[in-house]
Each structure stands twice: as C-alpha cells, then as structure tokens.
Amino acid sequence: MAVAELSPAYTKTTRLHSSQLSLCSSRIPDHRHRSLRLVPRHRNCKITCSVAPNQVEAPVAVQADGPNSKSDCYGVFCLTYDLKAEEETKTWKKLITVSVSGAAGMISNHLLFKLASGEVFGPDQPIALKLLGSERSFQALEGVAMELEDSLYPLLREVRIGIDPYEVHQDAEWALLIGAKPRGPGMERADLLDINGQIFAAQGKALNAVASRNVKVIVVGNPCNTNALICMKNAPNIPAKNFHALTRLDENRAKCQLALKAGVFYDKVSNVTIWGNHSTTQVPDFLNARIDGLPVKEVIKDHKWLEEEFTVKVQKRGGVLIQKWGRSSAASTAVSIVDAIKSLITPTPKGDWFSSGVYTNGNPYGIAEDIVFSMPCRSKGDGDYELVKDVIFDDYLRKRISKTEAELLAEKRCVAHLTGEGIGFCDLPEDTMLPGEM
C-alpha cells in the first residue's frame, strides 16, 4: 500500500489504513476538473480526505507553494511510494499514458481493468490512465475511478478523469476513442455520420494540440472507419499511419466461424483478413485464410457455405448477439481492442497477419486512396505496421471489395465538411447497417 510523502520535519513514515485511503479526494469548486494522478517525488501535495483528520494515522504532506501546485488528485493516486518500494520497481519500464474516451461505458468497463492489470502492455509496464466522459457521465466516471482505486493494481500509477479532451489527451501515447452516439430509431446513416463525425473532429483537434507527436489512435466508436478518417484529417501533426479503425472484432468473429466449421480450435486459424468498412459490406476473406497451415478452401470443401453463410454470419454477428443478449457486445469488443494493441506492440508471427482499418495511401491492392480501409497488416512490435503484399485475389473477392470501397468513398463525400474538403454531399449507395445495429 502507498504511504504519504512526509515533510522534512518527520523522521519516519507510517502506513495509512486502506479504508482511509479509498475515499480521499480533493475539494475543488468545479468537480468536472477533478483528476487522479501520482504526485512526483520532488513535489509535496495536500491531501484532503473524507475521513476526519484525527482518524488519519499518518501525518500528511505540507501544501506545495507556487503557481504550479495543484490539489486535484483523488484517493490513493495522490500518494508517493517509499524508497524501498521504488527500489523494488526499478526494473519497470518508463510510464506510458493511455487516454480513453467513452470511459464510463460498458466497453471501457471491461477494457480499463485489462489495461491497469498489465494484461495489455506487460507486467513491467506502469501505466497512466486518462479517462474522458461527458457532463452526464461524470459521476459514473468517478465510480470507475473508485473501482480502479479499490483494485490495487501496482502498475496503475496515475488516473485522471475529465470532460475536456484537451486536458484528458495531454501527452497521450495511446488514444482509444470509444465514445460515440449510437444510431437511434429512424436515424439515417448520413445523420449518424454527421453527429459522430463532429465528435471525432473535436477529438482529432485535441490530439493534434496536446497528445504525443507519435500517439497511436484506435477508433472504436462507429462508424469507425470514417470517424478515424475525420479524426486523422483534424490532426495533421500526427502521422496518418498512426490512426486505426477497429475491425479486429470482425476478424475474431471470422476465425470463430471458420474454426467451428472445420472442427478445430481457434489457434489453428490464421491469415484472416477483414477488408473494407466496419459495416455489413465488410469482406471476411476466406481465400487467403489458412487452417492448420492449409488454405481454407482445401479444408472446408463446402465453398457455397464460405461464399454465402460464412460471410453473412460474420457481417451480422453483432445484430444476432443483440437479439440474444439484449445489448451490444462489450466484453468481446474490449478483448478485440486488447488484441489490436498487442498486434502492434508484439511482432507478428512469421507468415501470419492481422486486420486493421488503416489509411489507404500507397496501398498495393489498387484500393482507392485517402480513405480508412481494413486491410492485412504485419508489425515488428514497435507500434508501427506494414501492409501485407503476398495476398491473392479472385473475382469474388474483388467484387466484394469494390462494394465496400464504394460505400467508404460515399461516406467520405458525406463528411467533406468535417475533413476540410468542402461541402458534405451524401449519396450513400444504400443504407447499410453497422454490425450490431437493429
């Protein structure tokens, strides 16, 4: 357990009881700017707790002076660690900062604890979480922060909560953009593109202003491909290659269906690509996929099933899940975000690849440039990727790819006013659904 940093007048440290730490919070007039952070050792801090002063078993640090002092921390994250504890963690890597929008939602409720536990970035990687919500969700954000506090994750060194993206994305090295408005009854797809596009234009501007220059951005909020394009266009100082639209859940779903049909476990399925848009025009590629090292079409002889039932199952899996479960996928989406991050920070197994919605400029497949399109990628584990060149196409695959490409080009025209490319004009080929929409 952490201990409070003492002023020089004290000669020893005394541990605080955990029940007295869990409710510590600063008293500031505007609750929206409350945040959680680890105080650097060279600074003192003032800790104000909800317990009475005479109940605190250790003296607290003196208040810092000067214009840079802040009393905006929350609970255990206000406290520094004693020298012995710091010695024990000297082999840890440098702290990384991850910002998450929509942090009070169901997907984040699964994801944040995976991030804090070390499951994603590793058991020696300390992490700072910066959580973005809204006015309406701020109390829920506080609840999330309390749960993170009560989970006692050693790697979780800093947490902030807020509603201002310019504050939350400050110095972010990874930005996971989950928050978006769901499509309501009677809402046209064009309306959804505009409403959520404005959200992601604002996110892009904030990232451009305050995030790390090499921040990696994964857009989850739908329609994620075009939202990623909008975000990217509003962040010209960040490399376009750093923006990803999440299609990993679609890839995972495709692997599941192929494994079930072939009667094998998931780990035997590789080289699965989702081409195109995260909508019902997406193309799960069975032509290049492999099962136990063999081409799928050599293992699964029912080619009609591959072309018809398999493709539709993957495209509409989210909608079927809603019918069964009564809500959209959250846990599996969180898992796919973890998978997407791991694919970028872990070398891709030799001969394999993974799917991600990325910028098409310079792609080797003849796909239209200047859109975000899911394609097969490989990584050396440095956070970067390269597009796979050794893929094959047939007429069936080309035809399907052309359809999803046309949809994304139409979406791009529809949000031109949000990407700085003129007046938006919507001529969507059809009102296709997102996976999971009813």
XYZ file of C-alpha atoms in Angstrom, residues 52-402:
351
model
C -11.843 13.136 9.907
C -8.269 14.444 10.397
C -7.895 12.697 13.771
C -8.635 9.375 12.096
C -5.637 9.572 9.782
C -2.839 7.530 11.286
C -0.001 9.225 9.426
C 0.793 12.929 9.063
C 0.128 14.263 5.605
C 2.465 16.262 3.416
C 2.578 20.034 3.502
C 0.865 22.011 0.772
C 3.010 22.890 -2.189
C 3.613 26.553 -2.906
C 3.759 28.365 -6.202
C 1.586 28.669 -9.304
C 2.268 25.103 -10.480
C 0.842 23.422 -7.395
C -2.412 21.563 -7.803
C -4.727 19.863 -5.331
C -6.660 17.890 -7.893
C -5.763 14.311 -7.021
C -8.144 11.625 -5.891
C -7.512 8.974 -3.300
C -4.575 6.635 -3.376
C -3.182 8.117 -6.595
C -2.276 11.259 -4.620
C 0.391 9.375 -2.729
C 4.023 8.729 -3.466
C 5.780 5.499 -2.634
C 8.575 4.957 -0.153
C 12.144 4.399 -1.326
C 12.053 0.683 -0.687
C 9.010 0.279 -2.926
C 10.695 2.362 -5.618
C 13.779 0.154 -5.429
C 11.609 -2.894 -5.959
C 10.146 -1.386 -9.148
C 13.356 -0.005 -10.651
C 13.223 -2.624 -13.426
C 9.905 -1.287 -14.654
C 9.715 0.452 -17.998
C 9.033 4.160 -18.395
C 5.434 5.147 -17.614
C 3.097 5.231 -20.613
C -0.023 7.384 -20.881
C -3.243 5.990 -22.347
C -6.338 8.138 -22.858
C -9.775 6.548 -23.261
C -12.937 8.308 -24.441
C -16.331 6.902 -23.519
C -14.637 5.722 -20.348
C -17.878 5.312 -18.396
C -19.387 2.920 -20.955
C -19.711 -0.851 -20.975
C -16.775 -1.496 -23.316
C -14.468 0.594 -21.151
C -15.764 -1.159 -18.046
C -14.115 -4.313 -19.369
C -11.124 -2.673 -21.057
C -9.781 -0.404 -18.314
C -9.106 -3.222 -15.881
C -7.234 -5.180 -18.543
C -5.073 -2.115 -19.182
C -4.435 -1.494 -15.483
C -3.590 -5.135 -14.714
C -0.684 -5.362 -17.146
C -2.504 -7.782 -19.443
C -2.096 -5.462 -22.428
C 1.306 -3.774 -22.212
C 3.037 -6.260 -19.940
C 3.739 -6.972 -16.253
C 6.636 -4.477 -16.121
C 4.865 -1.546 -17.799
C 3.483 1.130 -15.437
C 0.551 2.999 -16.906
C -1.281 6.292 -16.525
C -4.966 6.236 -17.495
C -6.747 9.405 -18.568
C -10.490 8.912 -18.824
C -12.795 11.112 -20.882
C -16.521 11.343 -20.262
C -19.313 13.898 -20.501
C -21.233 16.095 -18.083
C -23.917 13.440 -17.900
C -21.489 10.582 -17.279
C -19.141 12.302 -14.851
C -20.487 10.647 -11.720
C -20.154 7.289 -13.442
C -16.542 8.210 -14.244
C -15.965 8.816 -10.556
C -17.354 5.354 -9.885
C -14.963 3.861 -12.442
C -12.087 5.671 -10.735
C -13.143 4.302 -7.367
C -13.182 0.754 -8.729
C -9.741 1.202 -10.249
C -8.531 2.512 -6.911
C -10.041 -0.406 -4.992
C -8.494 -2.957 -7.379
C -4.970 -2.223 -6.060
C -3.158 -2.555 -9.394
C 0.563 -1.923 -8.741
C 1.169 -0.864 -12.346
C -1.561 1.784 -12.313
C 0.402 4.850 -11.257
C -1.842 7.673 -12.374
C -5.508 8.206 -13.217
C -7.303 11.349 -14.323
C -10.956 11.865 -15.175
C -12.427 14.770 -17.081
C -14.761 16.044 -19.775
C -12.307 18.261 -21.684
C -10.446 16.339 -24.427
C -7.656 18.927 -24.380
C -6.947 18.013 -20.767
C -7.533 14.280 -20.996
C -5.443 13.702 -24.154
C -2.482 15.669 -22.803
C 0.740 13.719 -23.587
C -1.242 10.592 -24.542
C 0.861 7.917 -26.232
C -2.185 5.753 -26.975
C -5.679 7.150 -27.525
C -8.561 4.669 -27.504
C -11.606 6.510 -28.843
C -14.643 4.505 -27.814
C -17.264 7.140 -27.062
C -19.827 7.747 -29.815
C -23.547 8.246 -30.184
C -25.456 5.065 -31.106
C -27.824 5.096 -34.036
C -31.335 5.768 -32.799
C -34.706 4.737 -34.240
C -35.400 6.446 -37.545
C -31.923 7.963 -37.774
C -30.445 7.971 -41.258
C -26.897 6.733 -41.664
C -25.969 10.168 -43.025
C -27.196 11.753 -39.782
C -25.119 9.340 -37.722
C -22.053 10.159 -39.828
C -22.528 13.863 -39.185
C -23.261 13.636 -35.451
C -20.395 11.300 -34.630
C -18.153 12.957 -37.188
C -18.347 16.181 -35.212
C -17.314 14.290 -32.070
C -14.265 12.797 -33.794
C -13.307 16.066 -35.471
C -13.086 17.565 -31.978
C -11.083 14.577 -30.739
C -8.664 14.954 -33.625
C -8.106 18.646 -32.916
C -7.437 17.927 -29.249
C -4.996 15.124 -30.056
C -3.249 17.348 -32.570
C -2.823 20.056 -29.946
C -1.766 18.164 -26.832
C -1.020 14.449 -27.441
C 2.374 12.891 -28.075
C 3.521 13.515 -31.655
C 3.647 9.746 -32.173
C 0.388 8.881 -30.420
C -1.290 5.707 -31.681
C -5.045 6.203 -32.135
C -7.572 3.352 -32.247
C -11.092 4.464 -33.183
C -13.843 2.182 -31.888
C -16.894 4.460 -31.981
C -19.000 3.877 -35.081
C -18.974 4.382 -37.999
C -15.345 3.747 -37.063
C -13.675 3.834 -40.500
C -14.959 7.250 -41.436
C -14.660 8.517 -37.863
C -10.978 7.547 -37.997
C -10.602 9.433 -41.279
C -12.238 12.532 -39.769
C -10.089 12.324 -36.666
C -6.941 11.922 -38.764
C -7.783 14.863 -41.043
C -8.196 17.082 -37.984
C -4.803 16.039 -36.602
C -2.333 16.973 -39.368
C 0.656 16.974 -36.993
C 0.209 13.273 -36.203
C 1.297 10.710 -38.839
C -1.704 9.418 -40.783
C -0.304 5.913 -40.374
C -0.932 6.138 -36.613
C -4.731 6.032 -36.972
C -6.616 2.738 -36.840
C -10.294 1.813 -37.103
C -11.133 -1.274 -35.070
C -12.031 -4.243 -37.247
C -10.325 -6.814 -35.035
C -13.625 -7.971 -33.531
C -14.804 -8.819 -37.061
C -11.594 -10.778 -37.633
C -12.079 -12.660 -34.369
C -15.657 -13.484 -35.344
C -14.489 -14.785 -38.715
C -11.869 -17.001 -37.059
C -14.526 -18.370 -34.729
C -16.842 -19.359 -37.590
C -14.059 -20.983 -39.622
C -12.878 -22.945 -36.589
C -16.381 -24.183 -35.845
C -16.971 -25.275 -39.429
C -13.602 -27.046 -39.677
C -13.940 -28.672 -36.257
C -10.687 -27.214 -34.937
C -9.738 -24.806 -32.171
C -9.217 -21.103 -32.860
C -5.428 -21.258 -32.719
C -5.376 -23.331 -35.902
C -6.930 -20.474 -37.909
C -4.583 -17.814 -39.302
C -4.182 -15.219 -42.050
C -7.750 -13.977 -41.747
C -8.419 -10.550 -43.248
C -11.407 -8.271 -42.932
C -11.438 -5.995 -45.970
C -13.145 -2.618 -46.058
C -15.728 -0.969 -43.871
C -16.959 -1.946 -40.421
C -20.476 -2.383 -41.774
C -22.466 -5.148 -43.385
C -20.444 -4.573 -46.581
C -17.268 -5.806 -44.862
C -15.497 -8.684 -46.596
C -14.237 -11.563 -44.435
C -11.539 -13.112 -46.644
C -11.528 -16.912 -46.708
C -9.444 -17.068 -49.904
C -6.191 -16.153 -48.140
C -7.085 -17.604 -44.733
C -5.495 -20.812 -43.504
C -6.455 -23.632 -41.162
C -3.544 -25.560 -39.673
C -1.335 -24.087 -42.391
C -3.569 -25.182 -45.294
C -5.747 -22.899 -47.439
C -9.269 -22.758 -46.001
C -10.823 -23.914 -49.277
C -8.776 -27.132 -49.078
C -10.041 -27.833 -45.555
C -13.643 -26.639 -45.907
C -14.953 -28.181 -49.120
C -18.357 -26.511 -48.835
C -17.497 -23.452 -50.904
C -21.114 -22.324 -51.085
C -21.119 -22.070 -47.279
C -17.969 -19.933 -47.436
C -19.374 -17.538 -50.026
C -22.828 -17.187 -48.538
C -23.451 -18.332 -44.986
C -19.965 -17.635 -43.585
C -19.820 -14.108 -44.959
C -23.307 -13.191 -43.745
C -22.695 -14.701 -40.306
C -19.655 -12.507 -39.768
C -21.317 -9.394 -41.168
C -24.407 -9.758 -38.978
C -22.952 -11.407 -35.884
C -23.338 -8.256 -33.797
C -27.037 -7.957 -34.591
C -27.699 -11.582 -33.681
C -25.850 -11.045 -30.397
C -28.145 -8.133 -29.558
C -31.188 -10.307 -30.209
C -29.869 -12.975 -27.857
C -28.238 -10.812 -25.208
C -30.405 -7.711 -25.285
C -27.417 -5.376 -25.672
C -24.480 -4.863 -27.964
C -21.164 -6.619 -27.497
C -18.938 -5.074 -24.847
C -16.627 -7.731 -23.397
C -15.676 -9.155 -26.805
C -15.136 -5.634 -28.144
C -12.796 -4.907 -25.231
C -10.916 -8.139 -25.954
C -10.549 -7.140 -29.599
C -9.135 -3.736 -28.599
C -6.563 -5.573 -26.479
C -5.794 -7.842 -29.443
C -5.408 -4.819 -31.729
C -2.927 -3.158 -29.368
C -0.967 -6.366 -28.830
C -0.706 -6.849 -32.597
C 1.129 -3.521 -32.806
C 3.436 -3.976 -29.808
C 4.247 -7.667 -30.408
C 5.998 -8.991 -33.532
C 3.534 -10.699 -35.857
C 4.146 -14.467 -36.023
C 6.053 -15.389 -39.161
C 3.752 -15.812 -42.129
C 0.656 -14.507 -40.339
C -1.038 -11.111 -40.314
C -3.870 -9.191 -38.656
C -6.650 -6.849 -39.768
C -6.891 -3.133 -39.055
C -8.661 -0.192 -40.658
C -5.793 1.998 -41.850
C -5.087 4.820 -44.292
C -5.027 3.590 -47.880
C -2.435 5.955 -49.375
C 0.272 3.871 -51.042
C -1.553 0.551 -50.632
C -0.506 -2.255 -53.028
C -4.028 -3.557 -53.711
C -5.404 -0.876 -56.024
C -7.881 0.323 -53.404
C -8.868 3.991 -53.669
C -6.589 6.302 -51.721
C -7.478 8.765 -48.962
C -9.918 6.554 -47.057
C -9.578 4.314 -43.991
C -9.986 0.721 -45.135
C -9.451 -2.547 -43.275
C -6.519 -4.435 -44.778
C -3.982 -7.131 -43.765
C -1.079 -5.784 -41.689
C 2.138 -7.035 -40.115
C 4.129 -5.453 -37.296
C 7.650 -5.732 -35.927
C 6.252 -4.965 -32.481
C 7.315 -1.326 -32.443
C 3.803 0.107 -32.690
C 4.115 0.511 -36.451
C 2.913 -1.795 -39.244
C 3.328 -2.573 -42.906
C 0.732 -3.797 -45.372
C 0.991 -7.430 -46.480
C 1.871 -7.851 -50.136
C 1.665 -11.612 -50.549
C -2.111 -11.917 -50.847
C -4.144 -13.294 -53.726
C -7.444 -12.131 -55.237
C -10.168 -13.722 -57.312
C -13.231 -12.230 -58.997
C -15.459 -12.956 -55.982
C -13.128 -11.163 -53.573
C -12.539 -8.217 -55.914
C -16.272 -7.711 -56.430
C -16.966 -7.685 -52.695
C -14.070 -5.314 -52.011
C -15.352 -2.900 -54.673
